[in-house]
Coordinates of C-alpha atoms in Angstrom, one line a residue:
M1 CA 161.6 81.7 107.5
I2 CA 161.2 81.4 103.8
G3 CA 158.9 83.6 101.7
L4 CA 157.6 82.5 98.3
W5 CA 155.7 84.9 96.2
D6 CA 153.6 84.0 93.2
T7 CA 154.7 80.4 93.6
T8 CA 153.2 76.9 93.2
G9 CA 152.1 74.2 95.5
N10 CA 155.0 72.0 94.4
E11 CA 157.5 74.8 95.3
V12 CA 156.0 75.1 98.7
V13 CA 156.3 71.3 99.4
K14 CA 160.0 71.4 98.3
A15 CA 160.8 74.5 100.4
L16 CA 159.2 73.0 103.5
A17 CA 161.2 69.8 103.0
A18 CA 164.4 71.9 102.7
E19 CA 163.6 74.0 105.7
R20 CA 162.8 70.8 107.7
R21 CA 166.1 69.3 106.9
S22 CA 167.9 72.4 108.0
A23 CA 166.0 72.3 111.3
G24 CA 166.7 68.7 112.0
G25 CA 163.5 66.8 111.1
V26 CA 160.9 68.5 113.3
A27 CA 158.0 66.5 111.7
S28 CA 159.0 63.3 113.5
G29 CA 157.1 64.5 116.7
M30 CA 154.0 65.8 115.0
A31 CA 150.7 64.7 116.7
L32 CA 148.4 66.2 114.1
T33 CA 148.0 68.6 111.2
L34 CA 146.1 71.8 112.1
I35 CA 144.5 73.6 109.2
V36 CA 143.3 77.1 109.9
V37 CA 140.9 78.8 107.5
V38 CA 140.9 82.5 108.1
D39 CA 140.1 85.9 106.5
E40 CA 143.0 88.3 105.9
K41 CA 141.8 90.7 108.6
R42 CA 142.0 87.9 111.3
V43 CA 145.3 86.3 110.3
R44 CA 147.2 87.7 113.3
E45 CA 144.6 86.6 115.7
A46 CA 144.6 83.1 114.2
E47 CA 148.4 82.9 114.2
A48 CA 148.6 83.9 117.9
A49 CA 146.0 81.4 118.9
A50 CA 147.4 78.6 116.8
T51 CA 150.9 79.3 118.2
I52 CA 149.6 78.7 121.8
A53 CA 147.8 75.6 120.8
S54 CA 150.7 74.1 118.9
A55 CA 153.0 74.6 121.9
A56 CA 150.7 72.2 123.8
H57 CA 150.0 69.9 120.8
P58 CA 153.0 69.5 118.4
C59 CA 151.5 69.9 114.9
R60 CA 152.1 71.0 111.4
L61 CA 150.2 74.3 111.1
L62 CA 148.7 75.2 107.7
I63 CA 147.1 78.6 107.7
V64 CA 144.9 79.1 104.6
V65 CA 143.9 82.7 103.7
R66 CA 141.5 82.9 100.8
S67 CA 141.2 86.2 99.1
D68 CA 139.6 87.8 96.0
V69 CA 138.2 84.7 94.5
D70 CA 136.7 86.7 91.6
R71 CA 140.0 88.0 90.3
D72 CA 141.1 86.7 86.8
R73 CA 144.6 85.6 87.7
N74 CA 145.4 82.8 90.2
R75 CA 148.2 83.5 92.7
L76 CA 149.8 81.7 95.7
D77 CA 152.0 83.4 98.2
A78 CA 153.5 81.3 101.0
E79 CA 155.5 81.8 104.2
I80 CA 157.3 78.8 105.7
V81 CA 158.4 78.9 109.3
V82 CA 160.0 76.0 111.1
G83 CA 160.6 76.3 114.8
G84 CA 160.1 80.1 114.7
R85 CA 157.5 82.7 115.6
L86 CA 154.5 80.3 114.9
G87 CA 155.6 77.7 117.5
P88 CA 158.0 74.9 117.8
G89 CA 156.7 72.9 114.9
E90 CA 156.3 73.6 111.2
A91 CA 154.0 76.2 109.8
V92 CA 152.9 77.3 106.3
V93 CA 150.9 80.5 105.8
A94 CA 149.4 80.2 102.3
R95 CA 147.6 83.2 100.8
M96 CA 145.5 82.1 97.8
Y97 CA 143.9 84.4 95.2
G98 CA 141.6 83.9 92.4
R99 CA 140.0 80.5 91.5
L100 CA 142.9 78.8 93.3
A101 CA 141.3 79.9 96.6
L102 CA 138.3 77.7 95.8
H103 CA 140.6 74.7 95.3
A104 CA 142.8 75.2 98.4
E105 CA 143.1 71.4 98.8
S106 CA 145.4 71.3 95.8
V107 CA 148.0 73.1 97.9
V108 CA 147.1 71.7 101.3
M109 CA 146.8 68.0 100.6
P110 CA 150.5 67.4 99.8
L111 CA 151.4 69.3 103.0
L112 CA 149.5 67.0 105.4
V113 CA 151.7 65.0 107.9
P114 CA 151.2 61.3 107.0
D115 CA 149.4 59.0 109.3
V116 CA 148.2 61.6 111.9
P117 CA 144.8 63.2 112.4
V118 CA 143.8 66.3 110.6
V119 CA 141.9 69.1 112.4
T120 CA 140.4 72.0 110.5
W121 CA 139.5 75.2 112.4
W122 CA 137.6 78.1 110.8
H123 CA 138.5 81.4 112.4
A124 CA 135.8 82.9 110.2
D125 CA 132.2 82.2 109.3
P126 CA 132.3 78.6 108.0
P127 CA 130.3 77.3 105.1
A128 CA 126.6 76.6 105.8
E129 CA 127.4 73.0 104.8
I130 CA 130.9 71.7 105.8
A131 CA 130.8 69.2 102.9
T132 CA 131.2 72.1 100.4
D133 CA 134.7 72.8 101.8
F134 CA 137.1 70.0 101.1
L135 CA 139.3 71.2 104.0
G136 CA 136.5 70.2 106.3
V137 CA 135.8 66.9 104.5
V138 CA 139.4 65.8 104.8
A139 CA 139.5 66.6 108.6
D140 CA 139.0 64.1 111.4
R141 CA 137.8 66.9 113.7
R142 CA 136.2 70.2 112.7
I143 CA 136.2 73.3 114.9
T144 CA 133.9 76.3 114.2
D145 CA 133.1 79.4 116.2
A146 CA 129.5 80.6 116.2
A147 CA 130.6 83.9 117.8
Q148 CA 132.2 84.9 114.5
A149 CA 128.9 84.9 112.7
D150 CA 126.6 87.9 112.2
D151 CA 123.8 85.9 113.9
P152 CA 125.5 83.5 116.3
I153 CA 122.2 81.7 117.3
E154 CA 121.3 81.0 113.7
A155 CA 124.9 79.8 113.2
L156 CA 124.4 77.2 115.9
R157 CA 121.2 76.0 114.3
R158 CA 123.1 75.6 111.0
R159 CA 125.8 73.6 112.8
A160 CA 123.1 71.4 114.3
H161 CA 121.4 70.7 111.0
D162 CA 124.8 70.1 109.3
Y163 CA 126.4 68.2 112.3
A164 CA 128.5 65.1 111.9
P165 CA 130.5 63.3 114.7
G166 CA 133.8 65.1 115.0
D167 CA 132.3 68.6 114.8
T168 CA 132.6 71.0 117.7
D169 CA 132.3 74.8 118.3
L170 CA 134.4 77.1 120.5
A171 CA 131.1 78.4 122.0
W172 CA 131.0 74.9 123.6
T173 CA 134.6 75.2 124.8
R174 CA 133.8 78.5 126.5
I175 CA 131.3 76.9 128.9
T176 CA 133.7 74.2 130.1
L177 CA 134.3 76.0 133.4
W178 CA 130.5 76.8 133.8
R179 CA 129.7 73.1 133.3
T180 CA 132.4 72.0 135.7
L181 CA 131.1 74.3 138.4
V182 CA 127.4 73.4 137.9
A183 CA 128.2 69.7 137.9
G184 CA 130.4 70.1 141.0
A185 CA 127.5 71.7 142.9
F186 CA 125.8 68.3 143.0
D187 CA 128.8 66.4 144.6
T188 CA 127.2 66.6 148.0
T189 CA 123.5 66.2 147.1
E190 CA 121.2 64.0 145.0
A191 CA 118.4 66.5 144.8
Q192 CA 116.6 66.5 141.5
V193 CA 116.6 69.8 139.5
T194 CA 113.1 70.7 138.4
E195 CA 113.7 74.2 136.9
A196 CA 116.6 76.1 135.4
T197 CA 117.2 79.6 134.1
V198 CA 120.1 81.0 132.1
V199 CA 120.6 84.8 132.3
A200 CA 122.5 86.0 129.2
P201 CA 122.3 88.3 126.1
S202 CA 119.8 87.1 123.5
T203 CA 122.7 86.7 121.0
D204 CA 125.0 84.6 123.2
P205 CA 125.7 81.2 121.7
T206 CA 127.3 80.0 124.9
A207 CA 123.9 80.5 126.6
A208 CA 122.1 78.5 123.9
L209 CA 124.5 75.6 124.5
M210 CA 124.3 75.9 128.2
R211 CA 120.5 75.6 127.9
G212 CA 121.0 72.6 125.6
W213 CA 123.4 70.9 128.0
L214 CA 121.1 71.4 131.0
A215 CA 118.1 70.1 128.9
A216 CA 120.0 67.0 127.7
R217 CA 121.5 66.2 131.1
L218 CA 118.5 66.9 133.4
G219 CA 115.6 66.3 131.1
I220 CA 114.1 69.7 131.7
D221 CA 113.2 72.8 129.6
P222 CA 115.5 75.6 130.9
Q223 CA 114.4 79.2 130.5
W224 CA 116.5 81.9 128.9
R225 CA 116.1 85.3 130.5
H226 CA 117.5 87.8 128.0
A227 CA 119.8 90.3 129.7
D228 CA 121.4 92.3 127.0
E229 CA 123.1 94.7 129.5
Y230 CA 125.7 92.0 130.0
P231 CA 128.3 91.2 127.3
R232 CA 128.0 87.4 127.7
M233 CA 126.3 84.7 129.9
H234 CA 126.0 86.2 133.4
E235 CA 124.1 83.6 135.6
V236 CA 122.7 80.1 135.8
Q237 CA 119.9 79.5 138.3
L238 CA 118.8 76.0 139.4
R239 CA 115.8 75.0 141.5
C240 CA 115.5 71.6 143.1
A241 CA 112.6 69.4 144.1
N242 CA 113.5 69.7 147.8
G243 CA 113.2 73.5 147.6
D244 CA 116.9 74.3 147.3
E245 CA 118.0 77.1 145.0
L246 CA 121.5 77.2 143.5
T247 CA 122.9 80.2 141.6
L248 CA 126.2 80.7 139.8
T249 CA 126.9 84.3 138.9
R250 CA 129.8 85.7 136.9
N251 CA 131.6 88.6 138.6
D252 CA 135.0 89.9 137.3
G253 CA 136.8 86.7 136.5
M254 CA 135.1 84.9 139.5
A255 CA 131.9 83.1 140.0
V256 CA 129.7 83.7 143.1
F257 CA 128.1 80.4 144.1
R258 CA 124.9 80.7 146.2
R259 CA 123.0 77.8 147.7
S260 CA 120.0 77.8 150.1
G261 CA 121.1 77.6 153.7
Q262 CA 124.8 78.0 152.9
E263 CA 127.3 80.9 152.8
D264 CA 128.3 82.3 149.4
R265 CA 131.5 81.0 147.8
L266 CA 133.8 82.5 145.3
L267 CA 135.0 80.2 142.6
P268 CA 137.4 80.9 139.6
L269 CA 135.6 81.6 136.3
V270 CA 138.2 83.3 134.1
R271 CA 137.8 84.1 130.4
R272 CA 140.6 82.2 128.7
P273 CA 142.6 83.4 125.6
L274 CA 141.5 82.0 122.3
G275 CA 144.7 79.9 122.0
D276 CA 143.8 78.1 125.3
E277 CA 140.3 77.4 124.0
L278 CA 141.7 75.9 120.8
A279 CA 144.3 73.9 122.8
E280 CA 141.5 72.4 124.8
E281 CA 139.7 71.2 121.7
L282 CA 142.9 69.6 120.4
R283 CA 143.2 67.4 123.5
R284 CA 140.6 65.0 122.1
L285 CA 140.2 63.9 118.5
D286 CA 137.2 61.6 118.9
A287 CA 133.6 62.7 118.6
D288 CA 132.2 64.7 121.5
Q289 CA 128.8 63.0 122.2
V290 CA 127.9 65.4 125.1
Y291 CA 128.4 68.3 122.7
A292 CA 126.2 66.6 120.1
E293 CA 123.4 66.1 122.7
A294 CA 123.6 69.7 123.9
L295 CA 123.7 71.1 120.4
G296 CA 120.7 68.9 119.4
A297 CA 118.7 70.0 122.4
A298 CA 119.5 73.7 121.7
A299 CA 118.3 73.3 118.1
G300 CA 115.4 71.0 118.9
L301 CA 117.0 68.0 117.0
T302 CA 117.7 64.5 118.2
G303 CA 120.1 61.7 117.1
L304 CA 123.0 63.9 116.1
E305 CA 125.5 61.6 117.6
H306 CA 124.2 58.7 115.4
R307 CA 124.9 60.4 112.1
P308 CA 127.6 59.2 109.8
A309 CA 131.0 60.7 110.6
Q310 CA 132.3 60.8 107.1
R311 CA 131.2 63.5 104.6
V312 CA 131.3 63.4 100.8
H313 CA 132.6 66.6 99.2
V314 CA 129.9 68.6 97.4
W315 CA 131.2 71.2 95.0
K316 CA 129.6 74.6 95.1
D317 CA 131.0 77.6 93.3
P318 CA 130.3 80.7 95.4
T319 CA 130.9 83.0 92.4
E320 CA 128.1 81.3 90.5
A321 CA 125.8 81.6 93.4
R322 CA 126.4 85.3 93.7
R323 CA 125.8 85.8 90.0
A324 CA 122.6 83.8 90.2
E325 CA 121.4 86.0 93.1
A326 CA 122.2 89.1 91.0
G327 CA 120.3 87.7 88.0
I328 CA 123.4 87.3 85.8
S329 CA 123.7 84.2 83.6
T330 CA 126.8 82.1 84.1
H331 CA 126.8 81.2 80.4
P332 CA 128.3 83.7 77.9
G333 CA 125.9 85.2 75.4
V334 CA 122.8 84.2 77.3
A335 CA 120.8 87.1 78.6
R336 CA 118.3 86.8 81.4
A337 CA 114.9 88.3 80.9

């Protein structure tokens, strides 16, 4: 491990190259570059998750911590680890302070592995428009997490309005097992589903995406029964045209599957670690059309999957936005009446 304090991007590149030579050329087996954008308070969570994911998908891990963008002096501190505590590959933890934090690409771009896909994951509330963050624009695939937002349902709506092919959200990943079990229920029947109900807290983004998925797949309008006594989505109920009722209920890491005229069955429905969820999203680097359809249905939008995949960077200075909200002029010597 190499620690560089108050350094430059050029010094980080040179130190990583030196450490790689010492470790025997780890970069030759890299499948992708994973950029993690995270707040200081969640760095350890992000490191633990990314370490699990990188064990399954060899990558160069670049963790970007933006702090104190209003400070007068720019500063870059970096930690370089090759084949150590952050997985078998190469990792750089870059803490950026001052205006440098708003231009993280100046440090990150020279560190990308050549000729492999780039994935950016925000383990924080992402920008309302991904195009305003160059680390999202440069990525082939972009991973957000609506659960990190103060209002997860509104966060999903923002993701729908801002969607471009290649986007995904970990709220979608968290219902993979739910979707598998619901789809498996129809392996032995062709009965048409006419009604569906999702029982979940009113703020659960996984429930919103489950409703969207059912709507997009079945052409129905699923109901959402708010049940805030549960911490997350608790049950999915389906009613068929032939009178059958199917219910999938979460119960302590298992799912109880009930069907009219049949005995109850217990099926696995475990809550996976964050690193396993991230690793699942790294398995595919193409656009997820099913997610786009579910997200669009959840937000009342159509055609998300037909939008252009490429974004053009739009520069926005968050410090100027905050000053404008406070009624402070960004031009010296100009007072605001």
